[in-house]
mmCIF file with all atom_site columns, C-alpha atoms in Angstrom:
data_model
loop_
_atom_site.group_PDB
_atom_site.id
_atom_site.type_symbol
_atom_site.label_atom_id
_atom_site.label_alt_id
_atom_site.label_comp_id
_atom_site.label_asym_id
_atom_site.label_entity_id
_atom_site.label_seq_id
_atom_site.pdbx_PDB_ins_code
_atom_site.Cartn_x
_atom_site.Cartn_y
_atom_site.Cartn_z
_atom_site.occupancy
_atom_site.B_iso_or_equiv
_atom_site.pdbx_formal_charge
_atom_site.auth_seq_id
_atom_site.auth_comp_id
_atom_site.auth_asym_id
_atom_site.auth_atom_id
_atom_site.pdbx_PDB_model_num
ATOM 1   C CA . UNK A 1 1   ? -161.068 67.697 27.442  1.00 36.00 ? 892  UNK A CA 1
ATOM 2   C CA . UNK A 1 2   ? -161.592 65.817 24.709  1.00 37.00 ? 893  UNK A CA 1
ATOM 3   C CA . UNK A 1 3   ? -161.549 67.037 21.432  1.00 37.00 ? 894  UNK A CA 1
ATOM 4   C CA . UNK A 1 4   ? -164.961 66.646 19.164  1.00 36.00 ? 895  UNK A CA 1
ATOM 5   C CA . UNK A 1 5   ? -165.314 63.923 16.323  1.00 41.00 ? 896  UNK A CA 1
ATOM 6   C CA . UNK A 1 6   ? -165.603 65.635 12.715  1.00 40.00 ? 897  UNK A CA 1
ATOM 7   C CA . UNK A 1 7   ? -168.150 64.469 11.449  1.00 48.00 ? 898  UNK A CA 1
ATOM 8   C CA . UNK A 1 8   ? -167.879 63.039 7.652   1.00 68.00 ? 899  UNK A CA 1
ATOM 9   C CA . UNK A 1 9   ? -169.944 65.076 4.571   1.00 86.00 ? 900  UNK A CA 1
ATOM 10  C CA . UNK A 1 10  ? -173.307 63.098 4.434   1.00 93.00 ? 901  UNK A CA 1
ATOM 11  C CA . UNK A 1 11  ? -173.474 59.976 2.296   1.00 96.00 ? 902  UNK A CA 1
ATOM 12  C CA . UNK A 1 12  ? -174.542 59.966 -1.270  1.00 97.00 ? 903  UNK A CA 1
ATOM 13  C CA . UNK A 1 13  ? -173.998 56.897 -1.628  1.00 97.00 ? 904  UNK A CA 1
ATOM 14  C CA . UNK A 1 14  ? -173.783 53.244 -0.354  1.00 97.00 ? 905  UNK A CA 1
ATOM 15  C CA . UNK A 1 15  ? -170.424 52.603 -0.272  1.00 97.00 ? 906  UNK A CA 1
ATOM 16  C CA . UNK A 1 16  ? -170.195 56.533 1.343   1.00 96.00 ? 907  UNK A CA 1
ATOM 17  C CA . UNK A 1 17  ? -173.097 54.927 3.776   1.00 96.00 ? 908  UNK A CA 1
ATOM 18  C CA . UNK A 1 18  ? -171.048 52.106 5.052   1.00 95.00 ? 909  UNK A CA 1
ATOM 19  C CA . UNK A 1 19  ? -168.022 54.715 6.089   1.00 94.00 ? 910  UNK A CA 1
ATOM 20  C CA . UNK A 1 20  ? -170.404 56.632 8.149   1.00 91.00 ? 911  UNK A CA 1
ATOM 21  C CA . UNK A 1 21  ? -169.373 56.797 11.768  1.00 84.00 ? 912  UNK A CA 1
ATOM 22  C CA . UNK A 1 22  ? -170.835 54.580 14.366  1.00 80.00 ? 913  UNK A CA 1
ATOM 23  C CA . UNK A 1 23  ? -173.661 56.220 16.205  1.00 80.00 ? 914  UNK A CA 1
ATOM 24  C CA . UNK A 1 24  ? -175.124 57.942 12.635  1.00 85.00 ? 915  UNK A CA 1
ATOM 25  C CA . UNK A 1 25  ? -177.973 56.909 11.309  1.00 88.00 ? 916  UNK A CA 1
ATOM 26  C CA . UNK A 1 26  ? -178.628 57.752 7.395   1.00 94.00 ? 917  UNK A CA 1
ATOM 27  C CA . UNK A 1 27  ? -180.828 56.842 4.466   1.00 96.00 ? 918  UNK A CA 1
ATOM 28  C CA . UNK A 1 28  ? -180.316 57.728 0.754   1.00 97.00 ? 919  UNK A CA 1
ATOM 29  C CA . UNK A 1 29  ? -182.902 57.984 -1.463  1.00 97.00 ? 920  UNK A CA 1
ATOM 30  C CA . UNK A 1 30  ? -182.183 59.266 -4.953  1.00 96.00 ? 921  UNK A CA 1
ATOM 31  C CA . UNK A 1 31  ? -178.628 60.277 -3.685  1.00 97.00 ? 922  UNK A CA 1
ATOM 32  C CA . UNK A 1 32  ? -179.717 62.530 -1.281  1.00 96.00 ? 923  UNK A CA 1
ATOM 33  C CA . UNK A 1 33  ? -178.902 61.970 2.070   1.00 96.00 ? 924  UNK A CA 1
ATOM 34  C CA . UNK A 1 34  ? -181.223 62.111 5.263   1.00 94.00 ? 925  UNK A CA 1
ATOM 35  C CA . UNK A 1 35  ? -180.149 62.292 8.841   1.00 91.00 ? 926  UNK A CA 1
ATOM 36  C CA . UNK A 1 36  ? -182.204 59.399 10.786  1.00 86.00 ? 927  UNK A CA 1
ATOM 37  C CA . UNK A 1 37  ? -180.404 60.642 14.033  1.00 73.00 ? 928  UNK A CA 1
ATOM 38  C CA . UNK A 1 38  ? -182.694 61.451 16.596  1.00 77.00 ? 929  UNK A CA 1
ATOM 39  C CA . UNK A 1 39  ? -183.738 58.194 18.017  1.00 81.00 ? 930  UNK A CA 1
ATOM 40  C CA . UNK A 1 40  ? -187.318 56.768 17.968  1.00 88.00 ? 931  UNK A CA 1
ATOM 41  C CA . UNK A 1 41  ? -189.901 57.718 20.807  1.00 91.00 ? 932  UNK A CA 1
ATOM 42  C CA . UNK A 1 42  ? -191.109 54.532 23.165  1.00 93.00 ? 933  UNK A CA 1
ATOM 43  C CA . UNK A 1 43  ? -194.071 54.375 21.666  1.00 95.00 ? 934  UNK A CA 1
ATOM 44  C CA . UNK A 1 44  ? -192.744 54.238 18.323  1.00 95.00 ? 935  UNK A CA 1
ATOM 45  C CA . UNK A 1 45  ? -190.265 51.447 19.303  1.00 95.00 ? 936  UNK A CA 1
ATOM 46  C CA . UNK A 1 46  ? -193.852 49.867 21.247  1.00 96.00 ? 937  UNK A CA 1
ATOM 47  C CA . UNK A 1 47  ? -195.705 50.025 18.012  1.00 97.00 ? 938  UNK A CA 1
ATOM 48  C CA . UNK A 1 48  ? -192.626 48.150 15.540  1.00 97.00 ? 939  UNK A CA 1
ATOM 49  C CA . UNK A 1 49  ? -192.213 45.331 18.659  1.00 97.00 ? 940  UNK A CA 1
ATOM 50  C CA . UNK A 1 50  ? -195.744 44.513 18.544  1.00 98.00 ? 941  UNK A CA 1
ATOM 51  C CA . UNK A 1 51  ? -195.922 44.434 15.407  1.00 98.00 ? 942  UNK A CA 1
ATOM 52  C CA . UNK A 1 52  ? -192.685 42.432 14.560  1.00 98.00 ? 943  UNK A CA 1
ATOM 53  C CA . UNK A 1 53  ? -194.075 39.824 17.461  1.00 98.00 ? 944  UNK A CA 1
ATOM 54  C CA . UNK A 1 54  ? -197.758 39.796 15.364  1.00 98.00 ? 945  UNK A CA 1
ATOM 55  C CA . UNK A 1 55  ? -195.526 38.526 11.841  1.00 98.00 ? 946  UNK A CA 1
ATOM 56  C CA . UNK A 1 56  ? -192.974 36.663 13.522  1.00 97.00 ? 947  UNK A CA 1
ATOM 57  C CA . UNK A 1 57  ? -195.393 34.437 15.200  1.00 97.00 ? 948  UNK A CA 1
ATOM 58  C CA . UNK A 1 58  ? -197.180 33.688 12.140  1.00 98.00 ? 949  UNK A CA 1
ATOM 59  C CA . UNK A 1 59  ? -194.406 33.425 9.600   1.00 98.00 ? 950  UNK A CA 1
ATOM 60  C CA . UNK A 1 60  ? -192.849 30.986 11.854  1.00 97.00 ? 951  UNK A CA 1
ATOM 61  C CA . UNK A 1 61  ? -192.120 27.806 9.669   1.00 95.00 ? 952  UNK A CA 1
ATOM 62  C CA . UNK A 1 62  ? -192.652 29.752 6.299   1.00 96.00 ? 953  UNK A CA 1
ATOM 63  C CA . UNK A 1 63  ? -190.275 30.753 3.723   1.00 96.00 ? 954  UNK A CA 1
ATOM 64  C CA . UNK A 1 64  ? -191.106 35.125 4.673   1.00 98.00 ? 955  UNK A CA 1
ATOM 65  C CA . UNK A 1 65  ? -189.064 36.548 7.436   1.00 98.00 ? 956  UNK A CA 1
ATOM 66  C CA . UNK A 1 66  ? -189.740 39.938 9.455   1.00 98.00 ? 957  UNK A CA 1
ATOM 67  C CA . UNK A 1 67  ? -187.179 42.352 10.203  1.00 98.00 ? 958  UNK A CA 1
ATOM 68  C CA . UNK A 1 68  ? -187.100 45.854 11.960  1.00 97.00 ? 959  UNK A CA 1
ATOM 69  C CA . UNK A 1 69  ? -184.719 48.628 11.871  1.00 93.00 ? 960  UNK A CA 1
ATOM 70  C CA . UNK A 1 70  ? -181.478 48.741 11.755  1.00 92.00 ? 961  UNK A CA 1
ATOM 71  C CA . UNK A 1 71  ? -181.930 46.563 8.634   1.00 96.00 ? 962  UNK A CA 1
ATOM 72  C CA . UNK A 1 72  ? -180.166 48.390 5.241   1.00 96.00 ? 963  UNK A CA 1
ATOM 73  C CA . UNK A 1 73  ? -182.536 47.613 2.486   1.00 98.00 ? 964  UNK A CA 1
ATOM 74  C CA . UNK A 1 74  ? -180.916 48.813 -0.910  1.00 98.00 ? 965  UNK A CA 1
ATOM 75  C CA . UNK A 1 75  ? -183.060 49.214 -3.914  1.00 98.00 ? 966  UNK A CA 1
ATOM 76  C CA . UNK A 1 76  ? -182.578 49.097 -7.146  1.00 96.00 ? 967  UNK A CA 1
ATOM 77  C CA . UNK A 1 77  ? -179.364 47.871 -6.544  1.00 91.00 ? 968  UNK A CA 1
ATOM 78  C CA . UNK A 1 78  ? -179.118 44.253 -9.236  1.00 89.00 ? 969  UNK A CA 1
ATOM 79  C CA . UNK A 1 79  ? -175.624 44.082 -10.439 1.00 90.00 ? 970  UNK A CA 1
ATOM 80  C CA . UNK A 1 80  ? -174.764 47.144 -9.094  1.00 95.00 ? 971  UNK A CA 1
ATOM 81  C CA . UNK A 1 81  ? -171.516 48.200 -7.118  1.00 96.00 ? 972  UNK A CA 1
ATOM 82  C CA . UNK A 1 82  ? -172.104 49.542 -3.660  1.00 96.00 ? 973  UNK A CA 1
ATOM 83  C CA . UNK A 1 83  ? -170.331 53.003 -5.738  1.00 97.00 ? 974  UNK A CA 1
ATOM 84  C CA . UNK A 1 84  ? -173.698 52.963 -7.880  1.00 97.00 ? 975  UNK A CA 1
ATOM 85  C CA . UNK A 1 85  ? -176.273 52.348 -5.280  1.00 98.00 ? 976  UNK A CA 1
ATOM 86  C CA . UNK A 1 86  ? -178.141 55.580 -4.770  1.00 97.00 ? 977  UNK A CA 1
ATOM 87  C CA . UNK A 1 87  ? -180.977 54.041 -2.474  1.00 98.00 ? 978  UNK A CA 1
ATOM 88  C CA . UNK A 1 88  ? -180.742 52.646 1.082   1.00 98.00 ? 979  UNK A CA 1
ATOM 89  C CA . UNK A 1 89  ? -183.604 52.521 3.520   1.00 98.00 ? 980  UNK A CA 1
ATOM 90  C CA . UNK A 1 90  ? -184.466 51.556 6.912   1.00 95.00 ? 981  UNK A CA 1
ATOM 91  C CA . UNK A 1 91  ? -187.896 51.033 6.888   1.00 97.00 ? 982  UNK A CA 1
ATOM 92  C CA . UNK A 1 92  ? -189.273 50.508 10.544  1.00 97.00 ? 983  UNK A CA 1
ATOM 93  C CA . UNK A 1 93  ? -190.370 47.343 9.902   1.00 98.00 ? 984  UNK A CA 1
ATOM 94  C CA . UNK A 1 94  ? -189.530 44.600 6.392   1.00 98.00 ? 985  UNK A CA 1
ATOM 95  C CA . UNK A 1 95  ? -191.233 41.520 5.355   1.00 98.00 ? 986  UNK A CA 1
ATOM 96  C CA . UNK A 1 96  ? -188.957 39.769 2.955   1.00 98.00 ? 987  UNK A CA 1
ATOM 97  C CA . UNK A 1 97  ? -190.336 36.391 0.855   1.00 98.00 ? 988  UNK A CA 1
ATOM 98  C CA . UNK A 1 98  ? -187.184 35.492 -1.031  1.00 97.00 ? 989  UNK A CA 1
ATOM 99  C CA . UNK A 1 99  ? -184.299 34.197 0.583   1.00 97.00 ? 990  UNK A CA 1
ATOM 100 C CA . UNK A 1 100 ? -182.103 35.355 -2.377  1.00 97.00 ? 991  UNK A CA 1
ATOM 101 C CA . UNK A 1 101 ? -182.512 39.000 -1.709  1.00 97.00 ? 992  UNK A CA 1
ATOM 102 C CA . UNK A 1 102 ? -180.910 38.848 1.936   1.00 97.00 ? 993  UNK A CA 1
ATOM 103 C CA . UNK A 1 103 ? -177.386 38.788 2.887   1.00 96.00 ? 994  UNK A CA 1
ATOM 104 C CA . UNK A 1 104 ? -175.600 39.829 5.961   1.00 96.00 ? 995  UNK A CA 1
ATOM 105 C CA . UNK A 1 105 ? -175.806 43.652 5.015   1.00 95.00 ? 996  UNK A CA 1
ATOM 106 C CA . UNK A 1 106 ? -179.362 43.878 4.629   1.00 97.00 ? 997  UNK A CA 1
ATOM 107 C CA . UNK A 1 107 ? -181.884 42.978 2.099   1.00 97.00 ? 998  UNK A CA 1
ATOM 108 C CA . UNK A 1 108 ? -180.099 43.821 -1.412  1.00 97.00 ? 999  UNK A CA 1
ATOM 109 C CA . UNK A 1 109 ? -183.504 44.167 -3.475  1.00 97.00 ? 1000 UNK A CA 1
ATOM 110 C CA . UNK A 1 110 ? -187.113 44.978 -2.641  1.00 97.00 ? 1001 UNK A CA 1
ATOM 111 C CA . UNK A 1 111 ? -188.894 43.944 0.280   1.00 98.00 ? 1002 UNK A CA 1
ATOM 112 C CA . UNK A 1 112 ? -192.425 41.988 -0.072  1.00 97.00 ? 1003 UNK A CA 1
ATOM 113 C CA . UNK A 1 113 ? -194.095 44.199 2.647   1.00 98.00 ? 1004 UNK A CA 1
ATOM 114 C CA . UNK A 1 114 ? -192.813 47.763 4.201   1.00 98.00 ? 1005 UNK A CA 1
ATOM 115 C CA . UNK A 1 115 ? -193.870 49.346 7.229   1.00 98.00 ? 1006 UNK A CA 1
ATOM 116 C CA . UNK A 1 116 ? -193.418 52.638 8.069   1.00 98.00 ? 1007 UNK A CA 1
ATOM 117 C CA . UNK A 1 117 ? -194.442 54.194 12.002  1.00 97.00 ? 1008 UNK A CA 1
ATOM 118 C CA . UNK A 1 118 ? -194.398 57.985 11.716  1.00 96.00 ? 1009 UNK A CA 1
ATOM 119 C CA . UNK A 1 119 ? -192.877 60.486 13.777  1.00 92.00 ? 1010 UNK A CA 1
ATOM 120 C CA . UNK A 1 120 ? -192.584 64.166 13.262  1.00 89.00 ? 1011 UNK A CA 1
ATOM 121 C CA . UNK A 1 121 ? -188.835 64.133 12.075  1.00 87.00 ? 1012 UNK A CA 1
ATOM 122 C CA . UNK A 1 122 ? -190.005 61.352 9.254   1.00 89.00 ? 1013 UNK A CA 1
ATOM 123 C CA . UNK A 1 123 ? -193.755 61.774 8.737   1.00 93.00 ? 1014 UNK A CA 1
ATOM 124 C CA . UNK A 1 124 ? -193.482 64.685 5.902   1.00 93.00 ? 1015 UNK A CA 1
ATOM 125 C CA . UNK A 1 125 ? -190.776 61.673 4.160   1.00 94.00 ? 1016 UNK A CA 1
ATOM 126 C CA . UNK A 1 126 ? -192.670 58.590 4.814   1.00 95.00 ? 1017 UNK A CA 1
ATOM 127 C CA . UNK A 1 127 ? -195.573 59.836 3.001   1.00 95.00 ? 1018 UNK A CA 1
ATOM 128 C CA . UNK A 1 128 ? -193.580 61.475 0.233   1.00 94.00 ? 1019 UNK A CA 1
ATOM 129 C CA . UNK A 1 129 ? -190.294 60.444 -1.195  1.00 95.00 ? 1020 UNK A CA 1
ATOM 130 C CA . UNK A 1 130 ? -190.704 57.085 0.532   1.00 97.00 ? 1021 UNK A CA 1
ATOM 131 C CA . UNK A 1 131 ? -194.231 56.202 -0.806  1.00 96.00 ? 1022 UNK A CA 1
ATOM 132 C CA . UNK A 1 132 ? -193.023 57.142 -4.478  1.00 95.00 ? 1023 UNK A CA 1
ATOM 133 C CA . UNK A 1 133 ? -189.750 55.321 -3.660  1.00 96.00 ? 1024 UNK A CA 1
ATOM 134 C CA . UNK A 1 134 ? -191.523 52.111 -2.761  1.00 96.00 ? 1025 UNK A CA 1
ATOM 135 C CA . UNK A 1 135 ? -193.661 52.066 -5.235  1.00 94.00 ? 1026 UNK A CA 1
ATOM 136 C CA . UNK A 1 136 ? -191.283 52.422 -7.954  1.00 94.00 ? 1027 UNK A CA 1
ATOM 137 C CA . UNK A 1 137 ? -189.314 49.733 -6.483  1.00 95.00 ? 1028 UNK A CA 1
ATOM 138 C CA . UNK A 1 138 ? -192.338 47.226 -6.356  1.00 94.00 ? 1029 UNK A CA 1
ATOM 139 C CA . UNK A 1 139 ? -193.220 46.294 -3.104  1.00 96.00 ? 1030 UNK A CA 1
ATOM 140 C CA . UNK A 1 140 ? -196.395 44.905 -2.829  1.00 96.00 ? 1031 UNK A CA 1
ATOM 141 C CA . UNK A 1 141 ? -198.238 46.067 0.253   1.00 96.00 ? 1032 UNK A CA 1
ATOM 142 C CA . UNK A 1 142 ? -196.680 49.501 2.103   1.00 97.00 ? 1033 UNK A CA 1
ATOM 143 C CA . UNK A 1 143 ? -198.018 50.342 5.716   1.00 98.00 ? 1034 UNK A CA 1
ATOM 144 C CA . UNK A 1 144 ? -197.762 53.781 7.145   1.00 98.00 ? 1035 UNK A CA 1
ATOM 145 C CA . UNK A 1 145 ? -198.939 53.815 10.613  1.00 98.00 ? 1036 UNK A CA 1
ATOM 146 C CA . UNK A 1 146 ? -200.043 56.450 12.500  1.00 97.00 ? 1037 UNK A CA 1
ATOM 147 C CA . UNK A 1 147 ? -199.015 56.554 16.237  1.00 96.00 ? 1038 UNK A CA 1
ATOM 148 C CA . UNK A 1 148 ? -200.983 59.747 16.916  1.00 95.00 ? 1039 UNK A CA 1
ATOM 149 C CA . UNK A 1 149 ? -203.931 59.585 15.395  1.00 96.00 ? 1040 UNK A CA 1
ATOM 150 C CA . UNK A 1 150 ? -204.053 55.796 15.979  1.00 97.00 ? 1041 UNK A CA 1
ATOM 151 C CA . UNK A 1 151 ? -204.553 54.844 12.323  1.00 97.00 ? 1042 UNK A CA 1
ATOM 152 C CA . UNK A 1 152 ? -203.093 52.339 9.719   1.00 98.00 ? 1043 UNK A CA 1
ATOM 153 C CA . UNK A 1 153 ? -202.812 53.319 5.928   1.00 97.00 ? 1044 UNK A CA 1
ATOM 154 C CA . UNK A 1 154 ? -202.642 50.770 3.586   1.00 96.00 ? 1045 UNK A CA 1
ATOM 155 C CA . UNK A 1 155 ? -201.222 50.694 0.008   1.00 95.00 ? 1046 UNK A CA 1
ATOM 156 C CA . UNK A 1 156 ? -201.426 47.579 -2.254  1.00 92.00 ? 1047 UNK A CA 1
ATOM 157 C CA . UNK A 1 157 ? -199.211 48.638 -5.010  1.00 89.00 ? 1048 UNK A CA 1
ATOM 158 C CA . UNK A 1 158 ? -199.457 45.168 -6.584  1.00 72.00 ? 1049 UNK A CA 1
ATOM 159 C CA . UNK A 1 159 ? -203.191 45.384 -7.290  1.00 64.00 ? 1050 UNK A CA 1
ATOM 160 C CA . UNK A 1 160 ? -203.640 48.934 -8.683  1.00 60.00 ? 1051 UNK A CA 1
ATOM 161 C CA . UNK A 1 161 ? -200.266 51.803 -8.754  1.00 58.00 ? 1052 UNK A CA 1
ATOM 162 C CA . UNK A 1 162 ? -202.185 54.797 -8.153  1.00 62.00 ? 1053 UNK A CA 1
ATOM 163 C CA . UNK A 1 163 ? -205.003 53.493 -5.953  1.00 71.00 ? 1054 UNK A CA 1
ATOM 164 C CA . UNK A 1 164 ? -205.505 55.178 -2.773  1.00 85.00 ? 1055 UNK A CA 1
ATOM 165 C CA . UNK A 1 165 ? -205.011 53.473 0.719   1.00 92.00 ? 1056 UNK A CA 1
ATOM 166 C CA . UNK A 1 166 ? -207.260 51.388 3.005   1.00 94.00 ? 1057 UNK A CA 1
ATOM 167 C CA . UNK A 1 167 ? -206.949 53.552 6.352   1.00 97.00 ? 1058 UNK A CA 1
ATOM 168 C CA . UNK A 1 168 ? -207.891 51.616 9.230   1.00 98.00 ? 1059 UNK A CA 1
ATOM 169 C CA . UNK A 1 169 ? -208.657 52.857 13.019  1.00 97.00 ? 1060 UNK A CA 1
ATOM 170 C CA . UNK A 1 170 ? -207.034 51.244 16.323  1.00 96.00 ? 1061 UNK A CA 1
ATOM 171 C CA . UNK A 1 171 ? -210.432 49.056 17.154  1.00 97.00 ? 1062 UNK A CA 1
ATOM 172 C CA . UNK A 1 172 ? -210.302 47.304 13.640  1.00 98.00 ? 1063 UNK A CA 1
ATOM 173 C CA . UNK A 1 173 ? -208.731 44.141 12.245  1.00 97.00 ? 1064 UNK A CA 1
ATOM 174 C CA . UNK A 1 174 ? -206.038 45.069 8.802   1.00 97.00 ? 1065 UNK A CA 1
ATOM 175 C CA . UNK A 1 175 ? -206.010 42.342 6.758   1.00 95.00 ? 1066 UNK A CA 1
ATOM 176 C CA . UNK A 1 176 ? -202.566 42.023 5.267   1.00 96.00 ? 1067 UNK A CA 1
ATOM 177 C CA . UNK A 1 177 ? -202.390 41.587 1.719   1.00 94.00 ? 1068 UNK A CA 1
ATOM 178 C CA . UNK A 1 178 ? -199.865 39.578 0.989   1.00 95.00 ? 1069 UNK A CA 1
ATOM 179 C CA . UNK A 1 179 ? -201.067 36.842 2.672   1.00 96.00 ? 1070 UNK A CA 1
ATOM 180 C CA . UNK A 1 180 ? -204.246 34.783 2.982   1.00 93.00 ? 1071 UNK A CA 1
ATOM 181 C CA . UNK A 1 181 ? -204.912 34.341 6.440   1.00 95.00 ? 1072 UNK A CA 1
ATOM 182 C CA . UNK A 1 182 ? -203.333 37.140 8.569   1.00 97.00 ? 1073 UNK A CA 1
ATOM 183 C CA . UNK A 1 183 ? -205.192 39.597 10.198  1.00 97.00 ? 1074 UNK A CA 1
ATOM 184 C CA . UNK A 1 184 ? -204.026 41.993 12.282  1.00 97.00 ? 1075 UNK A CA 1
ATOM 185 C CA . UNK A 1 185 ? -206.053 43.894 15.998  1.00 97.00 ? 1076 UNK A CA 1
ATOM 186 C CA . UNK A 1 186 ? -204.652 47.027 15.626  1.00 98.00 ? 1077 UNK A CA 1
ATOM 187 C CA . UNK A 1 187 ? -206.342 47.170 19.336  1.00 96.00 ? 1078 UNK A CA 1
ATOM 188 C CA . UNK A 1 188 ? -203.247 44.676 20.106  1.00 96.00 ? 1079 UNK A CA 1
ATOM 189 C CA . UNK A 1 189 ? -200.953 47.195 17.991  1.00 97.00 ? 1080 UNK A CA 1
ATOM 190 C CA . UNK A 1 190 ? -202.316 50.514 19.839  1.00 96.00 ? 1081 UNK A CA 1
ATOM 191 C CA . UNK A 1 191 ? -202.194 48.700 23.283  1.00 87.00 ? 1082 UNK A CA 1
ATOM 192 C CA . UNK A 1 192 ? -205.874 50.042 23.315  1.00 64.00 ? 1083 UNK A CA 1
ATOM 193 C CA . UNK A 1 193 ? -207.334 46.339 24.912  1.00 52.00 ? 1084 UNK A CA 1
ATOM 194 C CA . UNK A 1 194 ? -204.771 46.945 27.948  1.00 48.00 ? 1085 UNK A CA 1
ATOM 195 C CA . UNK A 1 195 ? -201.724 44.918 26.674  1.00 44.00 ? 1086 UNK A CA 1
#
């Protein structure tokens, strides 16, 4: 029989992040830890793909680049040592614009776009720590989307900090801020036209 894997104290930390064992799944906002561990639903993991596939086709060619999770994003973390950096996310889905923020550990900076796809382990965070999080970081557009009720909310940080989201239902079009000719069928999103 074999004998059980101790597991490590939670991170704090990002340099405590990258000693995590493989198989755990963490993100640190503020210094506090939070267990990402259990795994996404289908439908979540349905919702990020077709979303991912909507940006990727259209940022083909252009400087922006979409990534989903796992994808370390660490904020706030300019001239900092990975001993100092007391904020790493893994936002369901990024959209990053400068080329200079990515390396091969992530994005080291913040993100351009952020989507979020809620599930009842992450909803209660997503719309809490991680809304006040992003928003202090500046990104510029923050999505949190709604697999159950079929809905997208929509925060443009850039154009107003304290205005409240555009929330948009699965048989509209979400026209995406940062960019001047994207719009998105959430009926394409929610698999609601058969797809």
């Amino acid at each position: 029989m074999e004998a059980s894997k101790k597991s490590s104290a939670p991170p704090t930390n990002y340099a405590e992040y990258l000693q995590t064992g493989e198989g755990e799944r963490w993100e640190i906002i503020g210094g506090v830890p939070y267990n990402m561990t259990p795994a996404p639903s289908t439908e979540h993991q349905r919702i990020v793909g077709r979303l991912h596939t909507e940006f990727s086709v259209y940022l083909r060619g252009k400087k922006c680049e979409s990534f989903v999770a796992p994808f370390d994003v660490r904020l706030f973390g300019d001239g900092k040592t990975d001993h100092e950096i007391e904020n790493v996310v893994q936002p369901d889905l990024v959209i990053v614009c400068d080329p200079t923020k990515l390396d091969d550990r992530g994005c080291n900076g913040t993100p351009d776009l952020v989507v979020e796809v809620l599930s009842p382990a992450t909803a209660r965070k997503d719309r809490n720590q991680k809304l006040k999080l992003y928003r202090k970081a500046g990104v510029k557009e923050y999505w949190i989307v709604d697999p159950f009720h079929k809905t997208v909310e929509v925060y443009q940080f850039e154009r107003n900090v304290f205005a409240e989201p555009e929330t948009y239902g699965e048989h509209e079009r979400v026209k995406v801020g940062i960019f001047e000719d994207l719009e998105i069928n959430l009926e394409d999103i929610f698999g609601v036209s058969g797809i």
